[in-house]
Coordinates of C-alpha atoms and ligand atoms in Angstrom, one line a residue:
X677 CA -70.1 90.4 -0.2
X678 CA -71.8 89.8 -3.6
X679 CA -73.0 86.4 -2.3
X680 CA -74.6 88.0 0.8
X681 CA -76.7 90.3 -1.4
X682 CA -77.6 87.5 -3.8
X683 CA -78.5 85.4 -0.8
X684 CA -80.9 88.1 0.5
X685 CA -82.5 88.5 -2.9
X686 CA -83.0 84.8 -3.2
X687 CA -84.5 84.7 0.3
X688 CA -86.9 87.5 -0.7
X689 CA -88.0 85.5 -3.7
X690 CA -88.5 82.4 -1.6
X691 CA -90.6 84.4 0.9
X692 CA -92.7 86.0 -1.9
X693 CA -93.4 82.7 -3.4
X694 CA -94.4 81.1 -0.1
X695 CA -96.6 84.1 0.9
X696 CA -98.4 84.1 -2.5
X697 CA -99.1 80.4 -2.1
X698 CA -100.2 80.7 1.6
X699 CA -102.1 83.9 0.9
X700 CA -104.0 82.2 -1.9
X701 CA -105.0 79.2 0.3
X702 CA -105.8 81.5 3.3
X703 CA -108.2 83.4 1.1
X704 CA -109.9 80.2 0.0
X705 CA -110.0 79.0 3.6
X706 CA -111.4 82.3 4.7
X707 CA -114.2 82.2 2.1
X708 CA -115.0 78.6 3.0
X709 CA -115.1 79.2 6.8
X710 CA -117.2 82.4 6.5
X711 CA -119.6 80.6 4.2
X712 CA -120.0 77.8 6.7
X713 CA -120.5 80.3 9.6
X714 CA -123.2 82.2 7.6
X715 CA -125.0 78.9 6.8
X716 CA -124.8 77.9 10.5
X717 CA -126.1 81.2 11.6
X718 CA -129.1 81.2 9.2
X719 CA -129.9 77.7 10.4
X720 CA -129.7 78.8 14.0
X721 CA -131.8 81.9 13.4
X722 CA -134.6 79.8 11.9
X723 CA -135.1 78.3 15.4
X724 CA -136.1 81.7 16.7
X725 CA -138.8 82.6 14.3
X726 CA -141.7 84.7 15.7
X727 CA -145.1 85.6 14.2
X728 CA -145.3 89.4 13.4
X729 CA -148.2 90.8 11.5
X730 CA -149.0 87.4 10.0
X731 CA -145.4 86.8 8.9
X732 CA -142.8 84.5 10.4
X733 CA -139.6 86.6 11.1
X734 CA -136.6 86.4 13.3
X735 CA -137.0 88.6 16.3
X736 CA -134.9 91.8 15.7
X737 CA -133.1 91.4 19.1
X738 CA -132.1 87.8 18.3
X739 CA -131.1 88.9 14.8
X740 CA -128.9 91.7 16.2
X741 CA -127.3 89.1 18.5
X742 CA -126.5 86.8 15.6
X743 CA -125.1 89.7 13.5
X744 CA -122.7 90.6 16.4
X745 CA -121.7 86.9 16.8
X746 CA -121.0 86.7 13.1
X747 CA -118.9 89.8 13.2
X748 CA -116.9 88.4 16.1
X749 CA -116.4 85.0 14.5
X750 CA -115.3 86.7 11.3
X751 CA -112.8 88.8 13.1
X752 CA -111.4 85.8 15.0
X753 CA -111.0 83.8 11.7
X754 CA -109.3 86.8 10.1
X755 CA -106.9 87.3 13.1
X756 CA -106.1 83.5 13.1
X757 CA -105.4 83.5 9.4
X758 CA -103.3 86.7 9.5
X759 CA -101.3 85.5 12.5
X760 CA -100.7 82.1 10.7
X761 CA -99.5 84.0 7.7
X762 CA -97.3 86.1 9.9
X763 CA -95.8 83.0 11.4
X764 CA -95.3 81.5 7.9
X765 CA -93.5 84.8 6.9
X766 CA -91.1 84.5 9.8
X767 CA -90.5 80.7 9.2
X768 CA -90.2 81.2 5.4
X769 CA -87.6 84.0 5.9
X770 CA -85.5 81.8 8.2
X771 CA -85.8 78.7 6.1
X772 CA -85.4 80.8 2.8
X773 CA -82.2 82.4 4.1
X774 CA -80.9 78.9 5.1
X775 CA -81.9 77.3 1.8
X776 CA -80.5 80.3 -0.2
X777 CA -77.2 79.8 1.6
X778 CA -77.2 76.1 0.8
X779 CA -78.1 76.8 -2.9
X780 CA -75.3 79.3 -3.3
X781 CA -72.6 77.4 -1.3
X782 CA -71.4 75.2 -4.2
X783 CA -71.3 78.3 -6.5
X784 CA -69.4 80.3 -3.9
X785 CA -66.9 77.5 -3.4
X786 CA -66.5 77.1 -7.2
X787 CA -65.8 80.8 -7.5
X788 CA -63.3 80.8 -4.6
X789 CA -61.6 77.8 -6.2
X790 CA -61.5 79.6 -9.5
X791 CA -60.0 82.7 -7.9
X792 CA -57.3 80.6 -6.1
X793 CA -56.6 78.9 -9.4
X794 CA -56.1 82.1 -11.3
X795 CA -53.8 83.4 -8.4
X796 CA -51.8 80.2 -8.4
X797 CA -51.5 80.1 -12.2
X798 CA -50.4 83.8 -12.3
X799 CA -47.9 83.1 -9.6
X800 CA -46.4 80.2 -11.6
X801 CA -46.2 82.4 -14.7
X802 CA -44.7 85.3 -12.9
X803 CA -41.6 83.4 -11.8
X804 CA -40.3 82.4 -15.3
X805 CA -41.3 85.8 -16.7
X806 CA -39.4 87.7 -14.1
X807 CA -36.3 85.5 -14.7
X808 CA -36.6 86.1 -18.4
X809 CA -36.9 89.8 -18.0
X810 CA -34.0 90.0 -15.6
X811 CA -31.7 87.9 -17.8
X812 CA -32.5 90.0 -20.8
X813 CA -32.0 93.3 -19.0
X814 CA -28.7 92.2 -17.5
X815 CA -27.4 91.1 -20.9
X816 CA -28.5 94.3 -22.6
X817 CA -26.7 96.4 -19.9
X818 CA -23.5 94.4 -20.4
X819 CA -21.0 96.8 -22.2
X820 CA -18.6 94.0 -23.1
X821 CA -21.1 91.5 -24.4
X822 CA -19.5 88.4 -25.9
X823 CA -21.1 85.9 -28.1
X824 CA -20.8 83.2 -25.5
X825 CA -22.7 85.4 -22.9
X826 CA -25.4 85.9 -25.5
X827 CA -25.7 82.2 -26.2
X828 CA -25.8 81.5 -22.5
X829 CA -28.6 84.0 -21.9
X830 CA -30.5 82.7 -24.9
X831 CA -30.2 79.1 -23.7
X832 CA -31.5 80.1 -20.3
X833 CA -34.3 82.2 -21.9
X834 CA -35.3 79.1 -23.9
X835 CA -35.5 77.1 -20.7
X836 CA -37.8 79.6 -19.1
X837 CA -39.9 79.8 -22.3
X838 CA -40.2 76.0 -22.2
X839 CA -41.4 76.2 -18.7
X840 CA -44.1 78.8 -19.6
X841 CA -45.1 76.7 -22.6
X842 CA -45.4 73.6 -20.5
X843 CA -47.6 75.5 -18.0
X844 CA -49.8 76.8 -20.8
X845 CA -50.2 73.2 -22.1
X846 CA -51.0 71.9 -18.6
X847 CA -53.6 74.7 -18.1
X848 CA -55.2 73.9 -21.5
X849 CA -55.3 70.2 -20.8
X850 CA -56.8 70.8 -17.3
X851 CA -59.4 73.1 -18.7
X852 CA -60.3 70.6 -21.4
X853 CA -60.8 67.7 -19.0
X854 CA -62.4 69.7 -16.2
X855 CA -65.0 70.9 -18.8
X856 CA -65.7 67.2 -19.0
X857 CA -64.8 67.3 -22.7
X858 CA -65.2 63.6 -23.3
X859 CA -67.6 63.6 -26.2
X860 CA -65.6 61.0 -28.1
X861 CA -65.9 58.0 -25.7
X862 CA -65.9 54.7 -27.4
X863 CA -65.0 51.1 -26.9
X864 CA -61.3 50.9 -26.9
X865 CA -58.5 48.6 -25.9
X866 CA -57.0 50.2 -22.8
X867 CA -53.7 48.4 -23.2
X868 CA -53.1 50.6 -26.3
X869 CA -53.4 53.7 -24.1
X870 CA -50.8 52.3 -21.6
X871 CA -48.5 51.3 -24.4
X872 CA -48.6 54.8 -25.9
X873 CA -48.0 56.3 -22.5
X874 CA -45.0 54.0 -22.0
X875 CA -43.6 55.2 -25.4
X876 CA -44.0 58.8 -24.3
X877 CA -42.0 58.4 -21.1
X878 CA -39.5 56.0 -22.6
X879 CA -36.8 58.7 -23.1
X880 CA -36.9 60.0 -19.5
X881 CA -36.9 56.5 -18.1
X882 CA -33.9 55.5 -20.2
X883 CA -32.0 58.6 -19.0
X884 CA -32.4 57.3 -15.5
X885 CA -32.1 53.7 -16.4
X886 CA -35.5 52.9 -14.9
X887 CA -36.9 49.6 -15.9
X888 CA -40.6 49.1 -16.5
X889 CA -42.1 45.8 -15.5
X890 CA -45.3 45.6 -17.6
X891 CA -48.2 43.3 -17.1
X892 CA -51.1 44.2 -19.3
X893 CA -54.3 42.2 -19.6
X894 CA -56.3 43.0 -22.7
X895 CA -59.3 45.0 -21.6
X896 CA -61.8 46.9 -23.7
X897 CA -63.7 49.7 -22.1
X898 CA -65.8 52.7 -23.1
X899 CA -63.3 55.5 -22.7
X900 CA -61.8 58.6 -24.3
X901 CA -58.6 57.1 -25.5
X902 CA -56.7 60.4 -25.6
X903 CA -57.7 61.2 -22.0
X904 CA -56.8 57.7 -20.6
X905 CA -53.4 57.9 -22.4
X906 CA -52.8 61.3 -20.8
X907 CA -53.8 59.8 -17.4
X908 CA -51.4 56.9 -17.8
X909 CA -48.6 59.2 -19.0
X910 CA -49.0 61.4 -16.0
X911 CA -48.7 58.5 -13.6
X912 CA -45.8 56.9 -15.5
X913 CA -44.0 60.3 -15.8
X914 CA -44.4 60.9 -12.1
X915 CA -43.1 57.4 -11.3
X916 CA -40.0 58.2 -13.4
X917 CA -39.6 61.7 -12.1
X918 CA -39.8 60.7 -8.4
X919 CA -37.7 57.6 -8.6
X920 CA -34.0 57.2 -8.2
X921 CA -31.9 55.8 -11.0
X922 CA -31.7 52.0 -11.6
X923 CA -35.1 51.3 -10.0
X924 CA -38.1 49.5 -11.3
X925 CA -41.6 50.8 -12.1
X926 CA -44.3 48.2 -12.2
X927 CA -47.4 48.7 -14.4
X928 CA -50.4 46.4 -14.2
X929 CA -53.6 46.6 -16.1
X930 CA -56.4 44.1 -15.4
X931 CA -60.1 43.6 -15.5
X932 CA -61.9 43.1 -12.2
X933 CA -65.6 42.6 -12.2
X934 CA -67.1 45.5 -14.1
X935 CA -64.0 47.6 -13.7
X936 CA -60.6 48.2 -15.3
X937 CA -57.7 48.6 -12.8
X938 CA -54.6 50.4 -13.7
X939 CA -51.8 50.3 -11.1
X940 CA -48.5 52.1 -11.3
X941 CA -46.0 51.2 -8.6
X942 CA -42.6 52.8 -8.1
X943 CA -39.7 52.6 -5.6
X944 CA -39.1 56.3 -5.5
X945 CA -39.0 59.0 -2.9
X946 CA -42.6 58.4 -1.7
X947 CA -45.0 60.9 -0.3
X948 CA -45.4 61.8 3.4
X949 CA -48.6 60.5 5.0
X950 CA -49.6 64.1 5.9
X951 CA -49.2 65.2 2.2
X952 CA -51.1 62.4 0.6
X953 CA -54.6 63.9 0.9
X954 CA -53.5 67.0 -1.0
X955 CA -51.6 65.6 -4.0
X956 CA -54.6 65.7 -6.3
X957 CA -55.2 69.4 -5.6
X958 CA -54.3 71.8 -8.3
X959 CA -50.8 73.3 -7.9
X960 CA -50.0 71.2 -4.9
X961 CA -46.4 69.9 -4.8
X962 CA -45.2 67.9 -1.9
X963 CA -42.3 69.5 0.1
X964 CA -39.9 66.8 -1.0
X965 CA -40.4 67.5 -4.7
X966 CA -40.4 71.3 -4.2
X967 CA -37.1 71.3 -2.3
X968 CA -35.6 69.0 -4.9
X969 CA -35.0 71.7 -7.4
X970 CA -34.2 69.2 -10.1
X971 CA -37.7 67.8 -10.2
X972 CA -39.7 69.9 -12.7
X973 CA -43.4 70.3 -12.3
X974 CA -46.3 72.6 -11.5
X975 CA -48.4 70.3 -9.3
X976 CA -51.0 70.0 -12.0
X977 CA -50.5 66.5 -13.3
X978 CA -52.4 64.6 -10.7
X979 CA -55.3 67.1 -10.7
X980 CA -55.6 66.5 -14.5
X981 CA -55.4 62.7 -13.8
X982 CA -58.2 63.1 -11.3
X983 CA -60.4 65.1 -13.7
X984 CA -60.0 62.4 -16.3
X985 CA -60.9 59.6 -13.8
X986 CA -63.9 61.6 -12.6
X987 CA -65.1 62.2 -16.2
X988 CA -65.1 58.4 -16.6
X989 CA -67.0 57.9 -13.4
X990 CA -63.8 56.3 -12.0
X991 CA -61.5 56.9 -9.1
X992 CA -57.8 57.5 -8.5
X993 CA -56.0 56.9 -5.2
X994 CA -52.5 56.7 -3.9
X995 CA -50.7 54.8 -1.3
X996 CA -47.2 55.7 -0.3
X997 CA -44.4 55.4 2.1
X998 CA -41.5 57.9 2.3
X999 CA -38.3 56.6 0.7
X1000 CA -40.0 53.3 -0.1
X1001 CA -42.2 54.3 -3.0
X1002 CA -45.7 55.0 -4.2
X1003 CA -48.6 53.1 -5.8
X1004 CA -51.3 54.9 -7.8
X1005 CA -54.4 53.0 -8.5
X1006 CA -57.0 54.0 -11.1
X1007 CA -60.4 52.2 -11.2
X1008 CA -62.5 52.8 -14.3
X1009 CA -65.9 51.2 -15.0
X1010 CA -65.9 49.2 -18.2
X1011 CA -68.7 51.4 -19.3
X1012 CA -69.1 54.9 -17.8
X1013 CA -72.0 56.0 -20.1
Ligands
ADP2586 P1 -45.9 67.7 -10.4 O1 -45.3 66.3 -10.5 O2 -45.8 68.5 -11.6 O3 -45.3 68.4 -9.2 P2 -48.4 66.3 -9.8 O4 -49.7 66.9 -9.7 O5 -48.2 65.3 -10.9 O6 -47.4 67.5 -10.1 O7 -48.0 65.7 -8.4 C1 -48.2 66.4 -7.3 C2 -47.2 66.1 -6.2 O8 -47.4 64.7 -5.8 C3 -45.8 66.1 -6.7 O9 -45.2 67.4 -6.6 C4 -45.1 65.1 -5.8 O10 -44.7 65.8 -4.6 C5 -46.2 64.1 -5.5 N1 -46.1 62.9 -6.3 C6 -46.8 62.6 -7.4 N2 -46.5 61.4 -7.9 C7 -45.5 60.9 -7.1 C8 -44.7 59.7 -7.1 N3 -44.9 58.7 -8.0 N4 -43.8 59.6 -6.1 C9 -43.6 60.6 -5.2 N5 -44.3 61.7 -5.2 C10 -45.2 61.9 -6.1

């Protein structure tokens, strides 16, 4: 609704600007044409000079005729210019309305996106908060409260709080990278980022006895090291999260032409072909990971990874086959500045 009224206002501005410009040129044109007609008429009148009382003058009848012709020509020029301006008004209104729509479309989409984001984030927050509240209320109502019940409740509360904290961290990270906050890009050894990411996921991988097969070629690129470490961590963390125990995750880093290629390949649950196009959307979780209650997540990791790749003028893509595994490929230019 707000966009419709802004669109109309913008259209009115487009039309006003067009009319001011066309009005100005029409006025210039009018003056020029009228001047030309007047000169032509004076020249034509001179051919009809008659001698009256010793003076050469234009015969009054002929003069009257020329005055009438001039009035008629002036009227026609005026009508032609006014109707042209009328046509310009109609065309400018149509074109202005169309252009205003085109101008506002990305803003409208961004606002819709923002609204959806706030709704999704609130929904994700609501679930653990409701659980927290219910657990506390039930415990408080318990007349025969034992220490073990209190400990059990507090442990569960802590789990929910961890979830809320983790969501808040994800949201802050997403906000940071979506604002393209990459001011500190500098030449950096990308292998260091991957090694740091491997360290961060080591504990989870060991718990599932997942083995990393690592093949890193030393490549230096102009990057934001924190962001690329975050990106690698997200991909490795997912590879571990969505793989069964005792499987292998392959990580390769190499230079190809003017790009750095980071590839993470797992032999996990995979992603359905129909779900692949959506996995980089915010809050999107594939059915398989949602139904598997054990796999924690909010569906924000890959959207953060995509923001980071975008901010480095790079790309991120996924190939996957259900129950066979997934491969995520990140391509970053050696210099994105
Ligand atoms: P999260 O893992 O927190 O759910 P992500 O944004 O990291 O969120 O991933 C989005 C979805 O993509 C996941 O819910 C999961 O369904 C799917 N996915 C991501 N990585 C993998 C992977 N390596 N194997 C299988 N599915 C994956």
